[in-house]
Amino acid sequence: MDFAANLTLSALGQQILVGLSRTTILFIVASGLSLVLGVLRIPNLAHGSLYMIGAFVTYSVAMALGGGAFGFWLALIVAPVLVAAVSFAVERGIFRHLYDREHLMLLLFTFSLTLVFNDMVKLIWGADYRSLSPPEVLKGFVTIFGLPFPRYNLFLLMLGPVVALGLWWLTNRTKIGKIARAAAVDREMVGAVGINVSRVFSSVFVIGCFLAGLGGALVAPTQNITQGMDHAIIIETFLIIIVGGLGNIWGALLGALIFGLTDSVGILICPQFAIVFPYAAVVTVLLVRPKGLLKSTW
Amino acid sequence: MLKVEGIHVYYGLSHILFEVSLEVHPGEVVCLLGRNGAGKSTTMRGIMGLNPPRQGKVLFEDQDLSGKKPFEIARLGLGYVPDDRRVFADLTVAENLDIVEGVSKRKPQWTRDRLFEFFPPLAPIAHRKAGLLSGGEQQMLTIARALMTNPKLLLLDEPTEGLAPLVVKTLEEQISSLKEAGLTVLLAEQNQKMALRLSDRAYVIDNGSIRYHGTIQELRENDEVRRKYLLV
Ligand SMILES: Nc1ncnc2c1ncn2[C@@H]1O[C@H](COP(=O)(O)OP(=O)(O)O)[C@@H](O)[C@H]1O
Ligand SMILES: [Mg+2]
């Protein structure tokens, strides 16, 4: 094999790994969005804002603790928990009183939340972007396929299956998960057998928002933390869950894989038009399967 | 035990039930007979708070159910078996029962294992998805699920609808042994034969109003009512 071919192959392998690590973030955020959509039947437009808040909080907590490894790991826990706490307050304070209202009201409410959250972020963090470096152990590169691969991406890559397994366990092995699956299909009947559906909704909403916060925390060291990062992610994750099948967590995984891989392989093939690839993939899938790849709960 | 006092129930703007009153005493099986569309299911939904009555009220053990949510009503001891069964199709048989476990704070009479003994056909399919069951199996599961809430009164809405005669017979025996075990039942039926065999008293509903009530013996002897409001 000549050198050039060898390089291309290993470059492809490397881009696939990059794509897979990006997939982890997309999957975490998209699965939270899908969970809320599937069970509460509300497309939470503020999901992206919560992701952005997660990233900013991670930055602030890590910096407040000296910018070292300890601060980073603590921030990785604090940020999603804080995002979950905020969403809990919003759900119990306002959102739950709207469940009986028409769908459009709920949608508008989540839209108004994006405006409030965005202003909040502006107020607290200003308009400047931030950047955060990963902790020492995850800095630098390892050599894979003869090419340098960022350690932090490797960390993300390994985290993906852990989160997927955790979500599988949550939805299939815990009582709240089973109730959530039942409520996704027939919430009235869940109430009629004595289960407080409103409490279930609250838990699912908080878990979904936690995942948005976790995604934001994990993405923080890989890109600039800026106003506007909420827009990008909400568009991507909506496309992902539409492709995968609304409300289906495995669909979110599949969609994230498609999106992450086409994005990174696209960069290799045609860097100027790389952004076109994931969208082209989405359109192709939807032409063939308009309801998404896996069974939708809608 | 259950007192329905002059309830009016609507679906949106359509007024369906007019001044419906009925009563069920502890240990009784009372049937609510009527043709398709007479208002049997709507009565059940009104009692469960799924379509809360706009006038009149429902009392359960002297407690006014007005303003209570369906889950609160279920926890007070009303088990609901809807006419369209509505098993949680994506969940397994066992999971359908598990998620209901512990919703009532009363001392549990029914556990999953006891229910599998009571409905033997469910035991071997415990890990099958409920959506894949036959009609008869789904009906047993819905009743089992309602029993899992440890109800004092069971609202059974057309349990035999669309089932094969052999399955109907099995179900009838099961309902009859529930009665012997002391469970109180309000049974909505079009199937007069079975309902009359199982019940102590009957109400006849037509066009959203109660047209008749009496003992089973009285109804058997009243050909006019049966001809007018029921399929004979
Ligand atoms: N969801 C609904 N919306 C509007 N009307 C309904 C609805 N469900 C039932 N109805 C109407 O209410 C009446 C009573 O229906 P129902 O209580 O289901 O009768 P039954 O159970 O005795 O067959 C019927 O005329 C039916 O068309
Ligand atoms: Mg009916």
Coordinates of C-alpha atoms and ligand atoms in Angstrom, one line a residue:
Chain A
M1 CA 0.0 0.0 0.0
D2 CA 1.4 3.4 -0.9
F3 CA 1.8 6.2 1.6
A4 CA -1.0 8.4 0.3
A5 CA -3.7 5.6 0.4
N6 CA -2.5 4.7 3.9
L7 CA -2.9 8.3 5.0
T8 CA -6.4 8.6 3.6
L9 CA -7.5 5.5 5.2
S10 CA -6.2 6.4 8.6
A11 CA -7.5 9.9 8.2
L12 CA -10.9 8.4 7.5
G13 CA -10.6 6.2 10.6
Q14 CA -9.7 9.2 12.6
Q15 CA -12.5 11.3 11.3
I16 CA -14.9 8.5 12.1
L17 CA -13.6 8.6 15.7
V18 CA -14.1 12.3 15.8
G19 CA -17.6 11.9 14.5
L20 CA -18.4 9.3 17.1
S21 CA -17.2 11.5 19.9
R22 CA -19.4 14.3 18.6
T23 CA -22.2 11.7 18.4
T24 CA -21.9 11.3 22.2
I25 CA -22.8 14.9 22.8
L26 CA -25.6 14.9 20.2
F27 CA -27.0 11.7 21.6
I28 CA -27.0 13.0 25.2
V29 CA -28.8 16.2 24.3
A30 CA -31.2 14.6 21.7
S31 CA -32.2 11.8 24.0
G32 CA -33.2 14.3 26.7
L33 CA -35.3 16.2 24.1
S34 CA -36.8 13.0 22.8
L35 CA -37.7 11.8 26.3
V36 CA -39.6 15.0 27.1
L37 CA -41.2 15.0 23.7
G38 CA -42.3 11.4 24.0
V39 CA -43.7 11.4 27.5
L40 CA -45.0 15.0 28.0
R41 CA -45.6 15.4 24.3
I42 CA -44.0 18.8 24.3
P43 CA -41.3 19.9 22.0
N44 CA -39.2 21.8 24.5
L45 CA -37.6 24.6 22.5
A46 CA -35.7 25.7 25.6
H47 CA -33.7 22.5 25.6
G48 CA -30.9 24.2 23.7
S49 CA -30.8 27.1 26.1
L50 CA -30.4 24.6 29.0
Y51 CA -27.5 23.1 27.1
M52 CA -25.9 26.5 26.7
I53 CA -26.5 27.2 30.4
G54 CA -24.8 23.9 31.2
A55 CA -21.7 24.9 29.2
F56 CA -21.5 28.4 30.9
V57 CA -22.0 27.0 34.4
T58 CA -19.3 24.4 33.7
Y59 CA -16.9 27.2 32.7
S60 CA -17.7 29.3 35.8
V61 CA -17.5 26.5 38.3
A62 CA -14.3 25.1 36.9
M63 CA -12.8 28.6 36.9
A64 CA -14.0 29.5 40.4
L65 CA -12.2 26.4 41.6
G66 CA -8.9 27.4 40.0
G67 CA -9.3 26.0 36.6
G68 CA -7.7 22.7 37.5
A69 CA -8.8 19.1 37.2
F70 CA -10.8 19.1 40.4
G71 CA -12.8 22.1 39.4
F72 CA -13.5 20.5 36.0
W73 CA -14.8 17.2 37.3
L74 CA -16.9 18.9 40.0
A75 CA -18.3 21.3 37.3
L76 CA -19.3 18.3 35.2
I77 CA -21.6 17.2 38.1
V78 CA -22.7 20.6 39.3
A79 CA -23.7 22.0 35.9
P80 CA -26.3 19.4 34.9
V81 CA -27.6 19.2 38.5
L82 CA -28.1 23.0 38.5
V83 CA -29.8 22.9 35.1
A84 CA -32.0 20.1 36.4
A85 CA -32.8 22.2 39.5
V86 CA -33.8 25.2 37.4
S87 CA -36.0 23.1 35.2
F88 CA -37.6 21.5 38.3
A89 CA -38.5 25.0 39.6
V90 CA -39.9 26.0 36.2
E91 CA -41.9 22.8 35.8
R92 CA -43.5 22.9 39.3
G93 CA -43.9 26.7 39.3
I94 CA -45.4 27.2 35.9
F95 CA -45.3 24.4 33.4
R96 CA -47.4 21.9 35.2
H97 CA -50.3 24.3 35.4
L98 CA -50.4 24.3 31.6
Y99 CA -50.5 20.6 30.8
D100 CA -54.3 20.8 30.3
R101 CA -54.0 23.7 27.9
E102 CA -53.8 23.3 24.2
H103 CA -50.6 22.2 22.6
L104 CA -49.8 25.6 21.1
M105 CA -49.8 27.2 24.6
L106 CA -47.1 24.8 25.8
L107 CA -45.0 25.3 22.7
L108 CA -45.2 29.1 23.2
F109 CA -44.3 28.7 26.8
T110 CA -41.1 26.8 26.0
F111 CA -40.4 29.4 23.4
S112 CA -40.8 32.2 25.9
L113 CA -38.4 30.2 28.1
T114 CA -35.7 30.4 25.5
L115 CA -36.0 34.2 25.5
V116 CA -35.8 34.4 29.3
F117 CA -32.9 31.9 29.5
N118 CA -31.0 33.7 26.8
D119 CA -31.3 37.1 28.5
M120 CA -30.3 35.4 31.7
V121 CA -27.1 34.1 30.1
K122 CA -26.4 37.6 28.7
L123 CA -26.9 39.2 32.1
I124 CA -24.7 36.7 34.0
W125 CA -22.0 36.0 31.5
G126 CA -22.1 39.0 29.1
A127 CA -21.7 38.7 25.4
D128 CA -18.1 37.5 25.3
Y129 CA -17.3 33.9 24.5
R130 CA -15.4 31.7 26.9
S131 CA -13.2 28.8 26.5
L132 CA -12.2 26.0 28.9
S133 CA -9.5 23.5 28.6
P134 CA -9.9 19.9 29.6
P135 CA -8.2 18.6 32.8
E136 CA -4.5 17.6 32.5
V137 CA -5.3 13.8 32.0
L138 CA -7.5 14.5 29.1
K139 CA -5.2 17.1 27.4
G140 CA -3.1 16.3 24.4
F141 CA -3.3 13.5 22.0
V142 CA -3.0 9.7 21.7
T143 CA -2.0 8.1 18.5
I144 CA -4.7 6.0 16.8
F145 CA -4.4 4.8 13.2
G146 CA -1.0 6.5 13.2
L147 CA -2.6 9.9 13.6
P148 CA -3.0 12.1 16.7
F149 CA -6.4 11.9 18.3
P150 CA -7.5 14.2 21.1
R151 CA -7.7 12.5 24.5
Y152 CA -10.8 14.4 25.4
N153 CA -12.6 13.0 22.3
L154 CA -11.6 9.6 23.4
F155 CA -13.1 10.3 26.8
L156 CA -16.3 11.3 25.1
L157 CA -16.2 8.3 22.9
M158 CA -16.1 6.0 25.9
L159 CA -18.8 8.0 27.7
G160 CA -21.3 7.5 24.9
P161 CA -22.1 3.8 25.6
V162 CA -22.2 4.4 29.3
V163 CA -24.9 7.1 28.9
A164 CA -26.8 4.9 26.5
L165 CA -26.7 2.0 29.0
G166 CA -27.8 4.3 31.8
L167 CA -30.8 5.4 29.7
W168 CA -31.7 1.9 28.8
W169 CA -31.6 0.9 32.5
L170 CA -33.7 4.0 33.4
T171 CA -36.4 3.3 30.9
N172 CA -36.5 -0.5 31.1
R173 CA -35.5 -1.4 34.6
T174 CA -36.8 1.4 36.9
K175 CA -40.4 1.9 37.9
I176 CA -40.4 5.5 36.8
G177 CA -39.0 4.5 33.4
K178 CA -41.8 1.9 32.9
I179 CA -44.4 4.4 34.0
A180 CA -43.0 6.9 31.6
R181 CA -43.2 4.5 28.7
A182 CA -46.8 3.8 29.6
A183 CA -47.6 7.5 30.0
A184 CA -46.1 8.2 26.6
V185 CA -48.8 6.1 25.0
D186 CA -51.8 6.5 27.3
R187 CA -51.4 9.0 30.0
E188 CA -55.1 9.0 30.9
M189 CA -55.1 5.3 31.7
V190 CA -51.9 5.7 33.8
G191 CA -53.9 8.2 35.9
A192 CA -56.9 5.9 36.1
V193 CA -54.9 3.2 37.7
G194 CA -53.9 5.5 40.5
I195 CA -50.6 6.9 39.3
N196 CA -49.9 10.6 39.8
V197 CA -49.1 11.4 36.2
S198 CA -48.1 15.0 37.0
R199 CA -45.3 13.8 39.3
V200 CA -44.1 11.4 36.5
F201 CA -44.1 14.3 34.0
S202 CA -42.1 16.4 36.4
S203 CA -39.5 13.7 36.9
V204 CA -39.2 13.0 33.2
F205 CA -38.9 16.7 32.4
V206 CA -36.1 17.1 35.0
I207 CA -34.3 14.1 33.7
G208 CA -34.5 15.3 30.1
C209 CA -33.2 18.8 31.1
F210 CA -30.4 17.2 33.1
L211 CA -29.3 15.6 29.9
A212 CA -29.3 18.9 28.2
G213 CA -27.1 20.3 31.0
L214 CA -24.8 17.3 30.8
G215 CA -24.4 17.7 27.1
G216 CA -23.5 21.4 27.6
A217 CA -21.0 20.5 30.4
L218 CA -19.3 17.9 28.2
V219 CA -19.1 20.1 25.1
A220 CA -17.5 23.0 27.1
P221 CA -13.9 22.0 26.6
T222 CA -14.3 21.2 22.9
Q223 CA -15.5 24.6 21.5
N224 CA -16.1 28.2 22.3
I225 CA -18.9 28.7 24.8
T226 CA -21.0 31.4 23.3
Q227 CA -24.4 33.0 23.0
G228 CA -26.0 31.3 20.0
M229 CA -24.7 27.8 20.8
D230 CA -28.3 27.0 21.8
H231 CA -29.6 27.6 18.3
A232 CA -27.2 25.3 16.6
I233 CA -27.9 22.4 19.0
I234 CA -31.7 22.8 19.1
I235 CA -31.8 22.6 15.3
E236 CA -29.4 19.6 15.2
T237 CA -31.2 17.7 17.9
F238 CA -34.6 18.2 16.5
L239 CA -33.4 16.9 13.2
I240 CA -31.8 14.0 15.0
I241 CA -35.0 12.9 16.8
I242 CA -37.1 13.4 13.7
V243 CA -34.8 11.1 11.8
G244 CA -34.6 8.5 14.6
G245 CA -38.3 8.5 15.4
L246 CA -39.9 11.0 17.8
G247 CA -39.9 9.9 21.4
N248 CA -37.6 6.9 20.8
I249 CA -34.4 7.0 22.7
W250 CA -32.7 4.5 20.4
G251 CA -33.9 6.6 17.5
A252 CA -32.0 9.5 19.1
L253 CA -28.9 7.3 19.2
L254 CA -29.3 6.3 15.6
G255 CA -30.0 9.9 14.5
A256 CA -27.0 11.2 16.4
L257 CA -24.8 8.6 14.8
I258 CA -26.0 9.6 11.3
F259 CA -25.6 13.2 12.0
G260 CA -22.2 12.9 13.8
L261 CA -20.7 10.6 11.2
T262 CA -21.8 12.4 8.1
D263 CA -20.7 15.6 9.6
S264 CA -17.1 14.5 10.3
V265 CA -16.7 12.4 7.2
G266 CA -18.0 15.3 5.1
I267 CA -15.2 17.4 6.5
L268 CA -12.7 15.0 5.0
I269 CA -14.4 14.6 1.6
C270 CA -15.3 18.2 0.9
P271 CA -14.4 20.7 3.7
Q272 CA -16.1 23.7 2.1
F273 CA -19.5 22.0 2.0
A274 CA -19.1 19.8 5.0
I275 CA -22.2 21.3 6.6
V276 CA -24.3 20.0 3.8
F277 CA -23.6 16.3 4.5
P278 CA -25.7 15.8 7.7
Y279 CA -28.6 17.7 6.3
A280 CA -28.5 15.7 3.1
A281 CA -28.5 12.6 5.1
V282 CA -31.5 13.8 7.1
V283 CA -33.4 14.6 3.9
T284 CA -32.5 11.2 2.4
V285 CA -33.7 9.3 5.4
L286 CA -36.9 11.3 5.6
L287 CA -37.7 10.7 1.9
V288 CA -37.4 7.0 2.5
R289 CA -39.0 6.9 5.9
P290 CA -41.0 10.0 6.6
K291 CA -41.8 8.9 10.2
G292 CA -38.2 8.3 11.1
L293 CA -36.1 5.2 11.3
L294 CA -37.4 3.6 14.5
K295 CA -40.9 3.4 16.0
S296 CA -42.2 6.8 17.0
T297 CA -44.4 7.2 20.0
W298 CA -46.3 9.9 18.1
Chain B
M1 CA -70.8 2.4 48.9
L2 CA -71.1 4.2 45.6
K3 CA -73.7 6.9 45.1
V4 CA -74.1 8.7 41.9
E5 CA -76.5 11.6 42.4
G6 CA -78.0 13.2 39.3
I7 CA -74.8 13.6 37.2
H8 CA -74.7 15.4 33.9
V9 CA -71.7 14.6 31.8
Y10 CA -70.5 16.3 28.6
Y11 CA -67.9 15.6 25.9
G12 CA -67.0 19.2 25.1
L13 CA -70.3 20.7 24.1
S14 CA -72.3 17.6 23.6
H15 CA -74.5 16.8 26.6
I16 CA -74.4 13.0 27.0
L17 CA -75.7 12.1 30.5
F18 CA -78.8 13.6 32.0
E19 CA -79.4 13.4 35.7
V20 CA -78.0 9.9 36.0
S21 CA -78.3 8.4 39.5
L22 CA -77.4 5.0 40.8
E23 CA -76.3 3.3 43.9
V24 CA -74.1 0.3 44.6
H25 CA -74.0 -1.3 48.0
P26 CA -71.0 -3.2 49.5
G27 CA -70.7 -6.8 48.2
E28 CA -73.2 -6.3 45.4
V29 CA -72.8 -6.8 41.7
V30 CA -74.9 -4.2 39.9
C31 CA -75.2 -4.1 36.2
L32 CA -75.7 -1.1 33.9
L33 CA -77.5 -2.3 30.8
G34 CA -78.1 -0.4 27.6
R35 CA -77.6 -0.5 23.9
N36 CA -74.5 0.7 22.1
G37 CA -74.2 4.5 22.6
A38 CA -76.6 4.6 25.5
G39 CA -74.1 6.1 27.9
K40 CA -72.7 3.2 29.9
S41 CA -69.0 4.1 29.3
T42 CA -69.7 7.7 29.9
T43 CA -71.2 6.9 33.3
M44 CA -68.0 5.0 34.2
R45 CA -65.9 7.9 33.0
G46 CA -67.9 10.3 35.0
I47 CA -67.5 8.2 38.1
M48 CA -63.7 7.9 37.6
G49 CA -63.4 11.7 37.1
L50 CA -62.1 11.2 33.5
N51 CA -65.0 13.3 32.4
P52 CA -66.0 15.1 35.6
P53 CA -69.7 15.7 35.9
R54 CA -70.7 19.3 35.4
Q55 CA -73.7 18.9 37.6
G56 CA -74.6 16.4 40.3
K57 CA -72.0 14.5 42.3
V58 CA -70.5 11.1 43.0
L59 CA -70.0 9.9 46.5
F60 CA -67.8 7.0 47.3
E61 CA -68.0 5.7 50.9
D62 CA -69.7 9.1 51.7
Q63 CA -66.7 11.0 50.3
D64 CA -67.5 13.6 47.6
L65 CA -65.4 12.9 44.5
S66 CA -66.0 16.3 42.9
G67 CA -62.8 18.0 42.0
K68 CA -60.7 14.9 42.6
K69 CA -58.3 13.8 39.9
P70 CA -58.7 10.2 38.4
F71 CA -55.6 9.0 40.2
E72 CA -56.9 10.2 43.5
I73 CA -60.2 8.5 42.9
A74 CA -58.4 5.3 42.0
R75 CA -56.4 5.5 45.2
L76 CA -59.6 5.8 47.2
G77 CA -60.5 2.2 46.0
L78 CA -62.1 2.4 42.6
G79 CA -60.7 0.0 40.1
Y80 CA -61.4 0.9 36.4
V81 CA -61.5 -1.5 33.5
P82 CA -62.3 0.5 30.4
D83 CA -64.2 -1.0 27.5
D84 CA -61.4 -0.6 25.0
R85 CA -59.0 -2.4 27.5
R86 CA -56.1 -0.1 27.0
V87 CA -53.3 -2.3 28.2
F88 CA -50.0 -0.6 28.2
A89 CA -49.0 -2.1 24.9
D90 CA -45.3 -1.4 25.0
L91 CA -44.9 -2.9 28.4
T92 CA -44.8 -6.6 29.2
V93 CA -47.6 -8.3 31.1
A94 CA -45.6 -8.2 34.3
E95 CA -44.6 -4.6 33.9
N96 CA -48.3 -3.6 33.3
L97 CA -48.9 -4.9 36.8
D98 CA -45.6 -3.8 38.4
I99 CA -46.1 -0.1 37.7
V100 CA -49.4 -0.1 39.6
E101 CA -47.9 -1.8 42.7
G102 CA -48.2 0.2 45.8
V103 CA -50.4 3.0 44.5
S104 CA -52.9 2.5 47.2
K105 CA -51.8 2.7 50.8
R106 CA -54.2 0.0 51.9
K107 CA -52.9 -3.4 52.9
P108 CA -52.4 -5.2 49.6
Q109 CA -54.8 -8.1 49.0
W110 CA -53.5 -8.7 45.5
T111 CA -49.9 -9.2 44.4
R112 CA -48.6 -10.0 41.0
D113 CA -48.1 -13.7 42.0
R114 CA -51.7 -14.0 43.4
L115 CA -53.0 -12.4 40.2
F116 CA -51.1 -14.9 38.1
E117 CA -52.7 -17.7 40.1
F118 CA -56.1 -16.1 39.7
F119 CA -55.6 -15.6 35.9
P120 CA -53.5 -18.7 35.0
P121 CA -53.2 -17.9 31.3
L122 CA -51.2 -14.7 32.2
A123 CA -48.4 -16.5 34.1
P124 CA -46.7 -18.1 31.1
I125 CA -46.8 -14.9 29.1
A126 CA -45.6 -12.6 31.9
H127 CA -42.7 -11.3 29.8
R128 CA -44.6 -10.9 26.5
K129 CA -45.4 -7.4 25.4
A130 CA -49.0 -6.6 26.3
G131 CA -49.7 -5.3 22.8
L132 CA -49.2 -8.8 21.4
L133 CA -51.8 -10.6 23.5
S134 CA -55.1 -11.9 22.3
G135 CA -58.3 -10.0 23.2
G136 CA -59.1 -12.4 26.0
E137 CA -55.6 -12.2 27.5
Q138 CA -55.7 -8.4 27.3
Q139 CA -59.0 -8.4 29.1
M140 CA -57.7 -10.5 31.9
L141 CA -54.7 -8.2 32.1
T142 CA -56.8 -5.1 32.4
I143 CA -58.8 -6.7 35.2
A144 CA -55.6 -7.9 36.9
R145 CA -54.2 -4.4 36.5
A146 CA -57.2 -2.8 38.1
L147 CA -57.1 -5.4 40.9
M148 CA -53.5 -4.5 41.6
T149 CA -54.7 -1.2 42.9
N150 CA -56.6 -3.2 45.6
P151 CA -59.9 -1.7 44.8
K152 CA -63.0 -1.9 47.0
L153 CA -65.2 -1.4 43.9
L154 CA -64.5 -2.5 40.4
L155 CA -65.9 -0.6 37.4
L156 CA -66.1 -3.2 34.6
D157 CA -67.0 -1.8 31.3
E158 CA -68.2 -4.4 28.8
P159 CA -65.5 -7.0 29.7
T160 CA -66.8 -9.6 27.2
E161 CA -67.2 -7.3 24.2
G162 CA -65.7 -8.9 21.1
L163 CA -64.5 -12.1 22.8
A164 CA -65.1 -15.7 21.7
P165 CA -67.8 -17.6 23.6
L166 CA -65.3 -19.8 25.4
V167 CA -63.3 -16.9 26.6
V168 CA -66.5 -15.2 27.8
K169 CA -67.4 -18.2 29.8
T170 CA -64.0 -18.2 31.5
L171 CA -64.2 -14.5 32.3
E172 CA -67.7 -14.9 33.7
E173 CA -66.4 -17.6 36.1
Q174 CA -63.6 -15.3 37.1
I175 CA -65.8 -12.3 37.7
S176 CA -68.1 -14.6 39.7
S177 CA -65.3 -15.7 42.0
L178 CA -64.3 -12.1 42.5
K179 CA -67.8 -11.5 43.7
E180 CA -67.6 -14.5 46.0
A181 CA -64.4 -13.1 47.4
G182 CA -66.4 -10.0 48.4
L183 CA -65.5 -7.5 45.7
T184 CA -68.2 -5.0 44.8
V185 CA -68.7 -4.6 41.1
L186 CA -70.5 -2.1 38.7
L187 CA -70.7 -4.0 35.4
A188 CA -71.7 -2.2 32.2
E189 CA -73.0 -4.7 29.6
Q190 CA -74.9 -5.2 26.4
N191 CA -74.6 -8.9 26.9
Q192 CA -77.7 -9.4 29.0
K193 CA -77.4 -13.1 29.5
M194 CA -74.1 -12.9 31.3
A195 CA -74.9 -9.7 33.2
L196 CA -78.2 -11.1 34.5
R197 CA -76.5 -14.2 35.7
L198 CA -73.8 -12.4 37.6
S199 CA -75.7 -9.4 39.0
D200 CA -77.9 -8.7 42.0
R201 CA -79.6 -5.6 40.6
A202 CA -79.8 -3.8 37.3
Y203 CA -80.1 -0.3 35.9
V204 CA -81.1 0.2 32.4
I205 CA -79.8 3.3 30.6
D206 CA -80.9 4.7 27.3
N207 CA -80.0 8.0 25.6
G208 CA -78.1 9.2 28.6
S209 CA -80.9 8.7 31.2
I210 CA -81.7 5.9 33.6
R211 CA -84.9 4.3 32.4
Y212 CA -85.4 1.5 34.8
H213 CA -83.9 -0.1 37.9
G214 CA -84.8 -3.1 39.9
T215 CA -83.7 -6.6 40.9
I216 CA -82.7 -9.1 38.4
Q217 CA -85.8 -11.1 39.0
E218 CA -88.0 -8.0 38.3
L219 CA -86.1 -7.2 35.1
R220 CA -86.4 -10.8 33.9
E221 CA -90.1 -10.5 34.3
N222 CA -90.4 -7.1 32.7
D223 CA -90.6 -7.8 29.0
E224 CA -91.6 -4.3 28.1
V225 CA -88.5 -2.7 29.4
R226 CA -86.3 -5.3 27.9
R227 CA -87.9 -5.0 24.5
K228 CA -87.8 -1.2 24.5
Y229 CA -84.3 -0.6 25.7
L230 CA -82.3 -3.8 25.3
L231 CA -81.7 -6.2 22.5
V232 CA -83.7 -9.3 23.3
Ligands
LIG1 N1 -65.2 11.1 23.0 C1 -66.5 11.3 22.7 N2 -66.8 12.5 22.2 C2 -68.0 12.8 21.8 N3 -69.1 12.0 22.0 C3 -68.8 10.8 22.5 C4 -67.5 10.4 22.9 N4 -67.6 9.1 23.4 C5 -68.9 8.8 23.3 N5 -69.6 9.8 22.8 C6 -71.1 9.7 22.6 O1 -71.7 9.6 23.8 C7 -72.8 8.7 23.7 C8 -72.7 7.6 24.8 O2 -71.5 6.9 24.5 P1 -71.0 5.7 25.5 O3 -71.1 6.2 26.9 O4 -69.7 5.3 25.0 O5 -72.1 4.6 25.2 P2 -72.0 3.0 25.6 O6 -70.8 2.8 26.4 O7 -73.3 2.8 26.4 O8 -72.0 2.3 24.3 C9 -72.8 8.2 22.3 O9 -73.8 8.9 21.6 C10 -71.5 8.5 21.8 O10 -71.6 8.8 20.4
MG2 MG -69.2 1.6 26.0

